[in-house]
């Protein structure tokens, strides 16, 4: 039986009325690792602002300032989460430690943040019902959450307007709040919900020097055009009644020049499970012919996988073992002395396809499967982590709580190495050089050229490098890691006095390494292949990517509050200078989302961040898209970015996919 969401109708303070709606509202937790899974776990919100909530059991309830200034209850068997106006978790009441049942020692007494909300979970069995368990185990201080209605992202105001049933006038735009335009004019249209015709209504668009009144008809529908400058344009759309602003929405539009060069269309070929299918020349030729027919211009071949094994034989510099040496039974392939990269290049170039090679730079093992190409011989390279589960204690990732769980098969954990370690960097460069030297590749791609996450690295090599960085700024490291940040007893990050310097230092570390790669690429570009390219694949979620130590925005990017990033304070002049975009020839961003709106938003954000400095390709994960969505989404990426990357070959079913690509590439 479908659970209905009960909501409260307020009538000027006179009593209450409970009603029903079948729309499904969910709260999405932060992904534990957005580089592996973009979307977090979700669970339905069952009540909003119910004054009789204490009589409800087996539910997640949401409370906004419309309920009151605070929420209290004398029981200690509830779990609650406090969320601020930026959708950031600021408090978790009765949290779970390491997946264990909470102690349930805290009574509920939380203020409701202005513009934020409180989530409360109640049930009669923590282990079997799952309401309290969901909040206690998946929400942590500092996490950024999402609200969804019927699967689509919404803001709290949407939930409040829907839940209260108030007849308040509000704006509803026909266009996305963040979009890319190929024209110097943008139509702004929509309608006023609950139009009060007895008042003087105006819809005004302001920003970029504009202050335009949009024409409103007697039914509340409005439209008008605004002029766009090249690049990013920030606007406010305001609804005014009798001279008072009663609703306001931000509108961010990136004006993009039409692609002057043919679109780059890349088919990504992950090392596994594709290596099990691409076992000889015939298999590769057959696949490439289909790729050519589908309209692909380029193959992106994973030549160094996350475990450190490689997809090429000529490895005299690094001596990295070929992937047939893996012990994971799911990835075992018979060794026939076949050279996957060499065959891909020969067959691809015959068909006029370019072949880029991708390196998983700073991963050297799979803790879950126990596969390590070289890391067992270089244990000092392994990342040292400070994770919430370990309460501030420092461990190698394989020896941490999550590492031990991974070794038991309870979760997937990759073993990263320390990007600040010069021996690590030198070894990664030796792999790049042996490929550039021995194979006629068309370019290289940086993948996982980053820190694992925000919990790494805290080893002595990093400590010394950070100390040197601070000393160059006239500052002294006195307490590590606390001067950067430390994890407290509740598993929360406590920022130190040099927190911003720490963020910038990590980003500078990655930038400096890409400088070294660029130097090597330029060497072979001048002596072997003048068309040699250097690209990168990154996650499109830039607002969180500082946690991985990567600044892929242009150094000319300037943060604007209308972008709504949760940690806006990190975008300083010094941080802007850590951009590695100048080392790249093009960039692929993973827009791995399930809705067209989210995909278009992050393509636009990518355009804003890179500002036309280089070609930007939207990248789609086939597993995230329904068949009927694909053509439309592919077409949007080809129009609004400089091309398209498809992840991954192993998910392609050619009969359907060829038609999807045909529709996407069809001219108007």
Coordinates of C-alpha atoms in Angstrom, one line a residue, residues 101 123-130 133:
X101 CA 22.9 1.0 16.8
X123 CA 10.2 3.8 14.4
X124 CA 9.5 0.8 16.6
X125 CA 12.5 -1.2 15.4
X126 CA 15.9 0.3 14.5
X127 CA 17.1 -2.8 12.7
X128 CA 14.0 -3.8 10.7
X129 CA 12.0 -0.6 10.0
X130 CA 15.0 1.5 8.8
X133 CA 18.7 3.7 10.8

